[in-house]
């Protein structure tokens, strides 16, 4: 199956901008979706498709993609954005119509 | 309100079986694609299985042949039958509504927009 690689951890000062990246061959064929997960809670969808936000997700979250890399950007990070973030895409390997999640990035807001 | 509620988790011995349930409200399970995703303690998310609205089912290699996804339309409930359980199956299991859209010809996108709170499965002797 495919793999999606993320940096394990990043930190950002309150109010500043942070970009989280996700790399993998499947991203050449499929858009990434992004999920925020806080400790003890279920994941929450924050970005999908080219750059779509579900209702209720602040517009400081945005997504982009180029080649085999997808990015999630938080512009003006808030304390409540501290969480783990996972990318996800369809699995492009073989005939496997499943999904693959990224390794996850822990975002710390300083 | 659109909601998913998992149940059925617990402690089971290696080699044992367990059936997880995921009750949906606010939408129809059989009209949607539905996935199971798991998270081992301290680890990341792992996709487990999907059932399409047409009934086709697919599995991660790690569970193929041991797990079976199904649904009960009149109960609006998704299931995951887990057999031959191993210690490495220990995880929180989430069900999620699996959506897709498209921008144009063959330009599809996929996402999981509704998640349950999860149910914990522990495989240990």
Short mmCIF file of C-alpha atoms in Angstrom, two decimals:
data_model
loop_
_atom_site.label_atom_id
_atom_site.label_comp_id
_atom_site.label_asym_id
_atom_site.label_seq_id
_atom_site.Cartn_x
_atom_site.Cartn_y
_atom_site.Cartn_z
CA UNK A 1 0.00 0.00 0.00
CA UNK A 2 0.97 3.66 -0.37
CA UNK A 3 2.61 5.74 2.35
CA UNK A 4 2.13 9.36 3.37
CA UNK A 5 4.96 11.01 5.31
CA UNK A 6 4.57 13.98 7.66
CA UNK A 7 6.99 15.76 9.96
CA UNK A 8 6.46 14.38 13.49
CA UNK A 9 6.19 17.75 15.19
CA UNK A 10 6.16 21.49 14.52
CA UNK A 11 5.75 24.50 16.76
CA UNK A 12 4.33 27.93 16.05
CA UNK A 13 4.10 31.13 18.05
CA UNK A 14 0.62 32.33 18.89
CA UNK A 15 -0.77 34.33 15.98
CA UNK A 16 1.91 33.22 13.52
CA UNK A 17 1.64 30.94 10.49
CA UNK A 18 2.53 27.27 10.31
CA UNK A 19 2.55 24.92 7.33
CA UNK A 20 2.25 21.15 7.71
CA UNK A 21 3.32 19.01 4.78
CA UNK A 22 2.38 15.52 3.63
CA UNK A 23 4.37 13.64 1.00
CA UNK A 24 3.50 10.53 -0.95
CA UNK A 25 3.07 9.10 -4.41
CA UNK A 26 -0.71 8.81 -4.02
CA UNK A 27 -0.91 12.61 -3.85
CA UNK A 28 0.05 12.78 -7.53
CA UNK A 29 -3.30 11.13 -8.27
CA UNK A 30 -5.59 12.10 -5.40
CA UNK A 31 -6.33 15.15 -3.31
CA UNK A 32 -5.51 15.03 0.38
CA UNK A 33 -7.97 15.56 3.18
CA UNK A 34 -6.81 16.82 6.56
CA UNK A 35 -7.96 15.92 10.07
CA UNK A 36 -7.38 17.58 13.43
CA UNK A 37 -7.30 15.36 16.51
CA UNK A 38 -7.09 16.59 20.06
CA UNK A 39 -6.16 14.24 22.93
CA UNK A 40 -8.91 11.78 23.75
CA UNK A 41 -11.13 12.99 20.92
CA UNK A 42 -12.15 11.73 17.51
CA UNK A 43 -10.60 13.25 14.39
CA UNK A 44 -12.29 16.28 12.86
CA UNK A 45 -12.20 17.07 9.14
CA UNK A 46 -10.64 20.51 8.49
CA UNK A 47 -9.76 20.54 4.77
CA UNK A 48 -10.74 18.45 1.73
CA UNK A 49 -10.39 18.59 -2.03
CA UNK A 50 -8.51 21.48 -3.60
CA UNK A 51 -9.10 23.73 -0.58
CA UNK A 52 -12.55 23.17 0.91
CA UNK A 53 -13.43 23.78 4.54
CA UNK A 54 -16.41 22.10 6.23
CA UNK A 55 -18.92 24.31 7.94
CA UNK A 56 -17.61 25.54 11.27
CA UNK A 57 -13.91 25.31 10.41
CA UNK A 58 -12.23 28.73 10.70
CA UNK A 59 -10.86 30.30 7.54
CA UNK A 60 -7.37 30.40 9.05
CA UNK A 61 -7.12 26.77 7.84
CA UNK A 62 -6.24 26.34 4.18
CA UNK A 63 -4.91 23.61 1.93
CA UNK A 64 -2.77 23.36 -1.18
CA UNK A 65 -1.03 20.74 -3.26
CA UNK A 66 1.86 20.40 -5.71
CA UNK A 67 3.18 17.21 -7.21
CA UNK A 68 3.54 14.61 -4.48
CA UNK A 69 3.13 17.08 -1.61
CA UNK A 70 0.01 18.39 0.08
CA UNK A 71 0.10 21.17 2.65
CA UNK A 72 -2.13 22.42 5.43
CA UNK A 73 -1.54 26.01 6.50
CA UNK A 74 -2.79 27.64 9.68
CA UNK A 75 -2.59 31.41 9.31
CA UNK A 76 -2.70 33.15 12.67
CA UNK A 77 -2.52 30.04 14.86
CA UNK A 78 -4.63 30.02 18.01
CA UNK A 79 -4.11 28.13 21.24
CA UNK A 80 -7.04 25.85 20.36
CA UNK A 81 -5.24 24.74 17.19
CA UNK A 82 -2.75 22.74 19.25
CA UNK A 83 -3.44 19.16 18.16
CA UNK A 84 -2.30 16.28 16.00
CA UNK A 85 -2.96 16.67 12.29
CA UNK A 86 -3.27 13.82 9.80
CA UNK A 87 -3.44 13.87 6.03
CA UNK A 88 -5.32 11.19 4.12
CA UNK A 89 -5.78 10.14 0.53
CA UNK A 90 -6.95 7.27 -1.57
CA UNK A 91 -4.40 4.51 -1.93
CA UNK A 92 -3.03 4.62 -5.45
CA UNK A 93 -1.06 1.38 -5.24
CA UNK A 94 -2.33 -1.49 -7.38
CA UNK A 95 -6.04 -2.06 -7.42
CA UNK A 96 -6.51 -1.31 -3.73
CA UNK A 97 -9.54 1.00 -3.41
CA UNK A 98 -8.72 1.89 0.16
CA UNK A 99 -7.17 4.81 1.95
CA UNK A 100 -3.91 5.76 3.55
CA UNK A 101 -3.31 8.15 6.45
CA UNK A 102 -0.21 10.18 7.00
CA UNK A 103 2.08 9.57 9.95
CA UNK A 104 0.73 12.61 11.76
CA UNK A 105 2.14 15.95 12.88
CA UNK A 106 1.89 17.27 16.41
CA UNK A 107 1.40 21.04 16.36
CA UNK A 108 2.41 22.98 19.46
CA UNK A 109 1.30 26.60 19.83
CA UNK A 110 3.79 28.55 21.91
CA UNK B 1 -28.24 16.11 13.95
CA UNK B 2 -25.86 13.93 11.99
CA UNK B 3 -24.21 11.52 14.43
CA UNK B 4 -22.39 8.19 14.68
CA UNK B 5 -22.18 6.17 17.90
CA UNK B 6 -19.92 3.13 18.15
CA UNK B 7 -20.34 0.29 20.63
CA UNK B 8 -19.22 -3.28 21.19
CA UNK B 9 -15.63 -2.78 22.20
CA UNK B 10 -14.05 -4.59 25.12
CA UNK B 11 -11.36 -6.97 26.31
CA UNK B 12 -10.93 -10.16 24.28
CA UNK B 13 -8.31 -12.89 24.29
CA UNK B 14 -6.01 -13.45 21.31
CA UNK B 15 -7.80 -15.57 18.73
CA UNK B 16 -11.19 -14.38 19.91
CA UNK B 17 -13.95 -12.48 18.14
CA UNK B 18 -15.82 -9.25 18.64
CA UNK B 19 -18.50 -7.37 16.69
CA UNK B 20 -18.49 -3.60 16.67
CA UNK B 21 -21.60 -1.57 15.90
CA UNK B 22 -21.96 1.98 14.64
CA UNK B 23 -25.43 3.47 14.89
CA UNK B 24 -26.13 6.40 12.61
CA UNK B 25 -28.65 9.19 13.00
CA UNK B 26 -29.47 12.12 10.76
CA UNK B 27 -28.53 10.31 7.56
CA UNK B 28 -28.93 6.90 5.90
CA UNK B 29 -26.03 4.46 6.18
CA UNK B 30 -27.01 2.47 3.10
CA UNK B 31 -26.95 5.58 0.89
CA UNK B 32 -23.39 6.41 1.85
CA UNK B 33 -19.95 4.92 1.78
CA UNK B 34 -18.89 4.08 5.35
CA UNK B 35 -15.43 3.35 6.72
CA UNK B 36 -13.84 1.97 9.86
CA UNK B 37 -10.60 3.59 11.03
CA UNK B 38 -8.54 2.51 14.04
CA UNK B 39 -5.88 4.04 16.24
CA UNK B 40 -3.55 1.93 18.34
CA UNK B 41 -2.49 3.42 21.69
CA UNK B 42 -0.11 6.33 21.09
CA UNK B 43 -0.09 5.72 17.34
CA UNK B 44 -1.58 7.28 14.23
CA UNK B 45 -4.76 6.62 12.31
CA UNK B 46 -5.08 3.48 10.20
CA UNK B 47 -7.86 2.89 7.68
CA UNK B 48 -9.42 -0.56 8.19
CA UNK B 49 -12.35 -1.12 5.84
CA UNK B 50 -15.00 0.52 3.66
CA UNK B 51 -18.43 -0.51 2.42
CA UNK B 52 -19.84 1.21 -0.63
CA UNK B 53 -23.48 2.18 -0.99
CA UNK B 54 -23.78 -0.58 -3.59
CA UNK B 55 -22.51 -3.13 -1.08
CA UNK B 56 -18.93 -3.66 -2.26
CA UNK B 57 -16.44 -4.06 0.57
CA UNK B 58 -12.69 -3.50 0.82
CA UNK B 59 -10.13 -4.08 3.55
CA UNK B 60 -6.66 -3.10 4.62
CA UNK B 61 -4.16 -5.90 4.08
CA UNK B 62 -3.62 -6.10 7.86
CA UNK B 63 -7.21 -7.28 8.46
CA UNK B 64 -8.17 -8.96 5.18
CA UNK B 65 -9.62 -12.42 5.77
CA UNK B 66 -10.22 -11.74 9.47
CA UNK B 67 -12.57 -8.73 9.56
CA UNK B 68 -15.92 -8.29 7.82
CA UNK B 69 -17.74 -5.01 7.33
CA UNK B 70 -21.51 -5.04 6.90
CA UNK B 71 -24.61 -2.97 7.54
CA UNK B 72 -28.22 -3.43 8.60
CA UNK B 73 -30.32 -1.08 6.56
CA UNK B 74 -33.46 -1.04 8.69
CA UNK B 75 -31.39 -0.43 11.84
CA UNK B 76 -29.30 2.19 10.04
CA UNK B 77 -26.25 0.57 11.59
CA UNK B 78 -22.77 -0.33 10.39
CA UNK B 79 -20.88 -3.33 11.76
CA UNK B 80 -17.36 -4.69 11.91
CA UNK B 81 -17.05 -8.39 12.69
CA UNK B 82 -13.55 -9.07 13.94
CA UNK B 83 -12.27 -12.65 14.11
CA UNK B 84 -8.90 -14.21 14.91
CA UNK B 85 -7.97 -11.12 16.89
CA UNK B 86 -4.33 -10.36 17.60
CA UNK B 87 -2.60 -8.13 20.11
CA UNK B 88 -1.81 -5.70 17.30
CA UNK B 89 -5.55 -5.17 16.72
CA UNK B 90 -5.72 -3.36 20.06
CA UNK B 91 -6.97 0.13 19.23
CA UNK B 92 -9.76 2.65 19.37
CA UNK B 93 -12.07 1.90 16.44
CA UNK B 94 -13.90 4.77 14.77
CA UNK B 95 -16.61 4.62 12.15
CA UNK B 96 -16.82 7.48 9.66
CA UNK B 97 -19.03 8.62 6.82
CA UNK B 98 -16.98 8.44 3.65
CA UNK B 99 -17.80 11.08 1.05
CA UNK B 100 -16.66 11.89 -2.43
CA UNK B 101 -17.17 14.64 -4.95
CA UNK B 102 -15.72 15.76 -8.23
CA UNK B 103 -14.63 19.00 -9.88
CA UNK B 104 -14.84 17.66 -13.41
CA UNK B 105 -14.18 14.62 -15.52
CA UNK B 106 -12.25 12.10 -13.39
CA UNK B 107 -11.20 14.85 -10.96
CA UNK B 108 -12.50 13.25 -7.77
CA UNK B 109 -11.90 14.06 -4.14
CA UNK B 110 -12.56 11.96 -1.04
CA UNK B 111 -13.01 12.75 2.64
CA UNK B 112 -14.52 11.49 5.89
CA UNK B 113 -16.80 14.16 7.24
CA UNK B 114 -18.59 12.58 10.22
CA UNK B 115 -16.84 10.50 12.86
CA UNK B 116 -18.04 8.66 15.92
CA UNK B 117 -16.29 9.01 19.29
CA UNK B 118 -14.82 5.52 18.98
CA UNK B 119 -14.94 2.25 20.89
CA UNK B 120 -11.91 0.61 22.50
CA UNK B 121 -10.82 -2.92 21.66
CA UNK B 122 -8.15 -4.57 23.79
CA UNK B 123 -6.74 -7.93 22.74
CA UNK B 124 -4.87 -9.49 25.63
CA UNK B 125 -4.65 -12.68 27.63
#
